[in-house]
């Protein structure tokens, strides 16, 4: 499998297959939202668009980076999200890096959004579809976020070597700038468990596929059997 690892700004053409990585925290949060019962996640272009969508669909739940503000129901924290029942609901998500990266490749034939929590399921999709060329979009820190690059490299290797040990990649992610900022309280809207939750490998047995639906980029879970034959959710 031919792989490229690019920051969002480095994308000069639309890839055929894109895996968009945001470990801390957009796509860890997205996975938790599906784990809490969300039906789909709409990736918003801006905070204004997120609020406009919620205005049209009052039953939707809006989510953003940073501290809680009026109009938004949740913040981009897996630790906080895990106690919220989202059964059957649509979530509108706008974050600084993850959603921007996914929207940048919205015209790709296959867009997967991922973090460590859905690593194996993501790798399984790539294996099942026999993807010859994959672009991994490293969204954090203008493509320099080591937690995202580590996760991208782990998924890429796990696609071809299913027994790949995660320890080295998790160690890098745990020592990343993002992990330090979350731990030290530099970022707002943070739960003490956020870093640990972002570093859980294969917490969920589904991949997350984004595609255009009526002009909106919509993320949905795609259940795949785990190696241990875990039943799809």
mmCIF file of C-alpha atoms in Angstrom:
data_model
loop_
_atom_site.group_PDB
_atom_site.id
_atom_site.type_symbol
_atom_site.label_atom_id
_atom_site.label_comp_id
_atom_site.label_asym_id
_atom_site.label_seq_id
_atom_site.Cartn_x
_atom_site.Cartn_y
_atom_site.Cartn_z
ATOM 1 C CA UNK A 1 0.000 0.000 0.000
ATOM 2 C CA UNK A 2 1.392 3.364 -1.055
ATOM 3 C CA UNK A 3 0.974 5.867 1.774
ATOM 4 C CA UNK A 4 1.391 9.609 2.138
ATOM 5 C CA UNK A 5 1.280 11.610 5.361
ATOM 6 C CA UNK A 6 0.268 15.213 4.760
ATOM 7 C CA UNK A 7 -0.989 18.166 6.734
ATOM 8 C CA UNK A 8 -4.264 19.727 5.648
ATOM 9 C CA UNK A 9 -2.498 22.686 4.065
ATOM 10 C CA UNK A 10 -0.238 20.333 2.071
ATOM 11 C CA UNK A 11 -3.133 18.782 0.166
ATOM 12 C CA UNK A 12 -2.666 19.957 -3.407
ATOM 13 C CA UNK A 13 -5.088 17.514 -5.004
ATOM 14 C CA UNK A 14 -8.018 15.385 -3.952
ATOM 15 C CA UNK A 15 -6.825 11.931 -2.895
ATOM 16 C CA UNK A 16 -8.717 8.803 -3.866
ATOM 17 C CA UNK A 17 -8.692 7.470 -0.306
ATOM 18 C CA UNK A 18 -8.126 9.699 2.714
ATOM 19 C CA UNK A 19 -7.802 8.822 6.390
ATOM 20 C CA UNK A 20 -8.180 11.980 8.445
ATOM 21 C CA UNK A 21 -6.550 11.752 11.872
ATOM 22 C CA UNK A 22 -7.368 13.825 14.941
ATOM 23 C CA UNK A 23 -6.477 11.938 18.102
ATOM 24 C CA UNK A 24 -6.784 14.819 20.581
ATOM 25 C CA UNK A 25 -9.644 15.173 20.323
ATOM 26 C CA UNK A 26 -12.105 15.511 17.445
ATOM 27 C CA UNK A 27 -12.318 11.958 16.183
ATOM 28 C CA UNK A 28 -11.936 10.368 19.597
ATOM 29 C CA UNK A 29 -14.943 12.487 20.545
ATOM 30 C CA UNK A 30 -16.789 11.461 17.374
ATOM 31 C CA UNK A 31 -16.250 7.794 18.204
ATOM 32 C CA UNK A 32 -17.539 8.349 21.720
ATOM 33 C CA UNK A 33 -20.593 10.137 20.312
ATOM 34 C CA UNK A 34 -21.409 7.043 18.261
ATOM 35 C CA UNK A 35 -20.666 4.889 21.284
ATOM 36 C CA UNK A 36 -23.236 6.940 23.174
ATOM 37 C CA UNK A 37 -25.833 6.259 20.488
ATOM 38 C CA UNK A 38 -25.534 9.149 18.023
ATOM 39 C CA UNK A 39 -26.909 8.301 14.573
ATOM 40 C CA UNK A 40 -24.690 10.625 12.562
ATOM 41 C CA UNK A 41 -22.337 13.584 12.898
ATOM 42 C CA UNK A 42 -22.509 16.586 10.588
ATOM 43 C CA UNK A 43 -19.092 18.214 10.164
ATOM 44 C CA UNK A 44 -19.641 21.962 10.080
ATOM 45 C CA UNK A 45 -17.528 24.459 8.157
ATOM 46 C CA UNK A 46 -17.785 27.104 10.891
ATOM 47 C CA UNK A 47 -19.279 27.841 14.282
ATOM 48 C CA UNK A 48 -21.906 29.981 12.573
ATOM 49 C CA UNK A 49 -22.888 27.092 10.311
ATOM 50 C CA UNK A 50 -23.116 24.774 13.307
ATOM 51 C CA UNK A 51 -25.471 27.165 15.071
ATOM 52 C CA UNK A 52 -27.492 27.715 11.895
ATOM 53 C CA UNK A 53 -27.960 23.972 11.453
ATOM 54 C CA UNK A 54 -29.064 23.638 15.048
ATOM 55 C CA UNK A 55 -31.509 26.505 14.581
ATOM 56 C CA UNK A 56 -33.122 24.618 11.699
ATOM 57 C CA UNK A 57 -32.955 21.305 13.592
ATOM 58 C CA UNK A 58 -33.500 22.088 17.287
ATOM 59 C CA UNK A 59 -33.232 18.409 18.215
ATOM 60 C CA UNK A 60 -29.650 18.229 16.927
ATOM 61 C CA UNK A 61 -26.786 18.585 19.425
ATOM 62 C CA UNK A 62 -24.001 21.065 18.624
ATOM 63 C CA UNK A 63 -20.425 20.482 19.756
ATOM 64 C CA UNK A 64 -17.313 22.683 19.615
ATOM 65 C CA UNK A 65 -13.749 23.080 20.896
ATOM 66 C CA UNK A 66 -13.012 25.077 24.012
ATOM 67 C CA UNK A 67 -15.304 26.119 26.870
ATOM 68 C CA UNK A 68 -19.072 25.827 26.857
ATOM 69 C CA UNK A 69 -20.870 28.749 25.209
ATOM 70 C CA UNK A 70 -24.553 29.522 24.633
ATOM 71 C CA UNK A 71 -26.038 27.671 21.678
ATOM 72 C CA UNK A 72 -23.705 24.694 21.924
ATOM 73 C CA UNK A 73 -24.735 21.614 23.861
ATOM 74 C CA UNK A 74 -21.352 19.956 24.346
ATOM 75 C CA UNK A 75 -17.627 20.556 24.186
ATOM 76 C CA UNK A 76 -14.974 18.541 22.396
ATOM 77 C CA UNK A 77 -14.095 16.290 25.343
ATOM 78 C CA UNK A 78 -14.467 12.494 25.391
ATOM 79 C CA UNK A 79 -14.413 12.521 29.183
ATOM 80 C CA UNK A 80 -17.435 14.789 29.302
ATOM 81 C CA UNK A 81 -19.240 13.177 26.381
ATOM 82 C CA UNK A 82 -19.170 9.651 27.820
ATOM 83 C CA UNK A 83 -21.886 10.536 30.338
ATOM 84 C CA UNK A 84 -24.309 11.957 27.753
ATOM 85 C CA UNK A 85 -27.057 9.867 26.157
ATOM 86 C CA UNK A 86 -27.110 10.637 22.437
ATOM 87 C CA UNK A 87 -29.417 7.792 21.430
ATOM 88 C CA UNK A 88 -30.653 8.366 17.863
ATOM 89 C CA UNK A 89 -29.526 11.999 17.740
ATOM 90 C CA UNK A 90 -27.588 13.959 15.140
ATOM 91 C CA UNK A 91 -24.504 15.798 16.373
ATOM 92 C CA UNK A 92 -23.074 18.872 14.638
ATOM 93 C CA UNK A 93 -19.320 19.064 15.220
ATOM 94 C CA UNK A 94 -16.949 21.969 14.550
ATOM 95 C CA UNK A 95 -13.362 21.774 15.736
ATOM 96 C CA UNK A 96 -10.144 23.608 15.034
ATOM 97 C CA UNK A 97 -8.351 20.870 13.115
ATOM 98 C CA UNK A 98 -10.208 17.567 12.680
ATOM 99 C CA UNK A 99 -13.357 18.757 10.960
ATOM 100 C CA UNK A 100 -11.303 21.128 8.794
ATOM 101 C CA UNK A 101 -9.175 18.217 7.593
ATOM 102 C CA UNK A 102 -12.191 16.076 6.750
ATOM 103 C CA UNK A 103 -13.852 18.875 4.799
ATOM 104 C CA UNK A 104 -10.629 19.432 2.853
ATOM 105 C CA UNK A 105 -10.935 15.944 1.330
ATOM 106 C CA UNK A 106 -14.716 15.823 1.003
ATOM 107 C CA UNK A 107 -14.501 14.948 -2.702
ATOM 108 C CA UNK A 108 -12.354 11.837 -2.145
ATOM 109 C CA UNK A 109 -13.955 8.522 -3.078
ATOM 110 C CA UNK A 110 -13.468 7.251 0.484
ATOM 111 C CA UNK A 111 -12.959 9.370 3.598
ATOM 112 C CA UNK A 112 -12.275 7.723 6.943
ATOM 113 C CA UNK A 113 -11.944 9.721 10.150
ATOM 114 C CA UNK A 114 -9.886 8.080 12.859
ATOM 115 C CA UNK A 115 -7.935 8.021 16.093
ATOM 116 C CA UNK A 116 -6.448 5.231 18.159
ATOM 117 C CA UNK A 117 -9.902 4.292 19.464
ATOM 118 C CA UNK A 118 -10.948 2.998 16.017
ATOM 119 C CA UNK A 119 -7.539 1.989 14.652
ATOM 120 C CA UNK A 120 -8.187 -1.685 13.883
ATOM 121 C CA UNK A 121 -11.607 -1.058 12.350
ATOM 122 C CA UNK A 122 -10.087 1.638 10.139
ATOM 123 C CA UNK A 123 -7.276 -0.687 9.081
ATOM 124 C CA UNK A 124 -9.829 -3.394 8.309
ATOM 125 C CA UNK A 125 -11.731 -1.093 5.970
ATOM 126 C CA UNK A 126 -8.504 -0.298 4.128
ATOM 127 C CA UNK A 127 -7.657 -3.995 3.879
ATOM 128 C CA UNK A 128 -11.156 -5.060 2.830
ATOM 129 C CA UNK A 129 -11.325 -2.464 0.083
ATOM 130 C CA UNK A 130 -7.783 -3.273 -1.070
ATOM 131 C CA UNK A 131 -6.782 0.378 -1.108
ATOM 132 C CA UNK A 132 -3.565 0.707 -3.115
ATOM 133 C CA UNK A 133 -2.924 4.352 -2.304
ATOM 134 C CA UNK A 134 -3.934 6.102 0.915
ATOM 135 C CA UNK A 135 -3.380 9.675 2.040
ATOM 136 C CA UNK A 136 -3.284 10.129 5.799
ATOM 137 C CA UNK A 137 -4.232 13.686 6.736
ATOM 138 C CA UNK A 138 -2.401 14.773 9.894
ATOM 139 C CA UNK A 139 -4.669 17.558 11.107
ATOM 140 C CA UNK A 140 -3.045 18.883 14.277
ATOM 141 C CA UNK A 141 -0.450 21.643 14.420
ATOM 142 C CA UNK A 142 -0.406 22.256 10.667
ATOM 143 C CA UNK A 143 0.496 18.632 10.020
ATOM 144 C CA UNK A 144 3.189 18.453 12.719
ATOM 145 C CA UNK A 145 1.157 16.943 15.580
ATOM 146 C CA UNK A 146 3.061 13.835 16.621
ATOM 147 C CA UNK A 147 0.032 12.184 18.217
ATOM 148 C CA UNK A 148 -1.756 12.336 14.865
ATOM 149 C CA UNK A 149 1.292 11.256 12.847
ATOM 150 C CA UNK A 150 1.935 8.376 15.254
ATOM 151 C CA UNK A 151 -1.661 7.215 14.925
ATOM 152 C CA UNK A 152 -1.544 7.530 11.121
ATOM 153 C CA UNK A 153 1.668 5.506 10.943
ATOM 154 C CA UNK A 154 0.221 2.904 13.293
ATOM 155 C CA UNK A 155 -2.929 2.441 11.215
ATOM 156 C CA UNK A 156 -0.888 2.327 7.998
ATOM 157 C CA UNK A 157 1.383 -0.375 9.388
ATOM 158 C CA UNK A 158 -1.480 -2.274 10.984
ATOM 159 C CA UNK A 159 -3.236 -2.394 7.623
ATOM 160 C CA UNK A 160 -0.473 -4.617 6.277
ATOM 161 C CA UNK A 161 0.823 -6.119 9.551
ATOM 162 C CA UNK A 162 -2.117 -6.906 11.817
ATOM 163 C CA UNK A 163 0.126 -7.860 14.750
ATOM 164 C CA UNK A 164 1.779 -4.444 15.001
ATOM 165 C CA UNK A 165 2.428 -3.418 18.612
ATOM 166 C CA UNK A 166 0.846 -0.092 19.540
ATOM 167 C CA UNK A 167 3.205 0.698 22.437
ATOM 168 C CA UNK A 168 5.752 2.788 20.502
ATOM 169 C CA UNK A 169 3.051 4.861 18.819
ATOM 170 C CA UNK A 170 1.102 5.420 22.037
ATOM 171 C CA UNK A 171 4.299 6.496 23.783
ATOM 172 C CA UNK A 172 4.852 9.167 21.156
ATOM 173 C CA UNK A 173 1.266 10.348 21.431
ATOM 174 C CA UNK A 174 1.437 10.491 25.220
ATOM 175 C CA UNK A 175 4.507 12.729 24.988
ATOM 176 C CA UNK A 176 3.015 15.032 22.367
ATOM 177 C CA UNK A 177 2.433 18.734 22.736
ATOM 178 C CA UNK A 178 -1.325 18.216 22.627
ATOM 179 C CA UNK A 179 -1.209 15.695 25.471
ATOM 180 C CA UNK A 180 0.841 18.112 27.561
ATOM 181 C CA UNK A 181 -1.540 20.995 26.891
ATOM 182 C CA UNK A 182 -4.565 18.903 27.834
ATOM 183 C CA UNK A 183 -2.879 17.605 30.990
ATOM 184 C CA UNK A 184 -1.583 20.999 32.079
ATOM 185 C CA UNK A 185 -4.873 22.810 31.513
ATOM 186 C CA UNK A 186 -3.601 24.996 28.670
ATOM 187 C CA UNK A 187 -6.701 24.121 26.675
ATOM 188 C CA UNK A 188 -10.205 24.767 27.982
ATOM 189 C CA UNK A 189 -13.176 22.426 27.970
ATOM 190 C CA UNK A 190 -11.055 19.510 29.186
ATOM 191 C CA UNK A 191 -11.835 16.517 31.410
ATOM 192 C CA UNK A 192 -8.982 14.969 33.464
ATOM 193 C CA UNK A 193 -9.497 11.644 31.658
ATOM 194 C CA UNK A 194 -9.317 13.061 28.130
ATOM 195 C CA UNK A 195 -5.722 12.085 27.328
ATOM 196 C CA UNK A 196 -6.164 8.542 28.633
ATOM 197 C CA UNK A 197 -9.376 8.131 26.640
ATOM 198 C CA UNK A 198 -7.653 9.381 23.478
ATOM 199 C CA UNK A 199 -4.942 6.737 23.939
ATOM 200 C CA UNK A 200 -7.272 3.749 24.210
ATOM 201 C CA UNK A 201 -6.551 1.436 21.291
ATOM 202 C CA UNK A 202 -9.568 -0.162 19.587
ATOM 203 C CA UNK A 203 -12.051 1.046 22.182
ATOM 204 C CA UNK A 204 -14.773 0.832 19.536
ATOM 205 C CA UNK A 205 -15.396 -1.924 16.936
ATOM 206 C CA UNK A 206 -16.432 0.426 14.137
ATOM 207 C CA UNK A 207 -14.748 2.664 11.611
ATOM 208 C CA UNK A 208 -16.083 6.136 10.775
ATOM 209 C CA UNK A 209 -16.812 7.041 7.161
ATOM 210 C CA UNK A 210 -17.588 10.587 6.029
ATOM 211 C CA UNK A 211 -19.446 11.376 2.821
ATOM 212 C CA UNK A 212 -21.412 14.206 1.272
ATOM 213 C CA UNK A 213 -25.153 14.016 1.895
ATOM 214 C CA UNK A 214 -27.236 16.871 0.453
ATOM 215 C CA UNK A 215 -24.174 19.169 0.474
ATOM 216 C CA UNK A 216 -23.302 18.366 4.110
ATOM 217 C CA UNK A 217 -20.290 16.276 5.107
ATOM 218 C CA UNK A 218 -21.774 13.546 7.279
ATOM 219 C CA UNK A 219 -19.842 11.087 9.418
ATOM 220 C CA UNK A 220 -21.368 7.686 10.182
ATOM 221 C CA UNK A 221 -20.128 4.564 11.978
ATOM 222 C CA UNK A 222 -19.341 1.522 9.888
ATOM 223 C CA UNK A 223 -19.346 -1.674 11.942
ATOM 224 C CA UNK A 224 -16.695 -4.253 11.112
ATOM 225 C CA UNK A 225 -15.929 -7.543 12.863
ATOM 226 C CA UNK A 226 -12.935 -7.283 15.159
ATOM 227 C CA UNK A 227 -10.299 -10.026 15.099
ATOM 228 C CA UNK A 228 -11.785 -11.415 18.311
ATOM 229 C CA UNK A 229 -15.188 -11.586 16.612
ATOM 230 C CA UNK A 230 -16.673 -8.768 18.655
ATOM 231 C CA UNK A 231 -20.210 -8.239 17.474
ATOM 232 C CA UNK A 232 -20.726 -5.016 15.461
ATOM 233 C CA UNK A 233 -22.570 -2.253 17.249
#
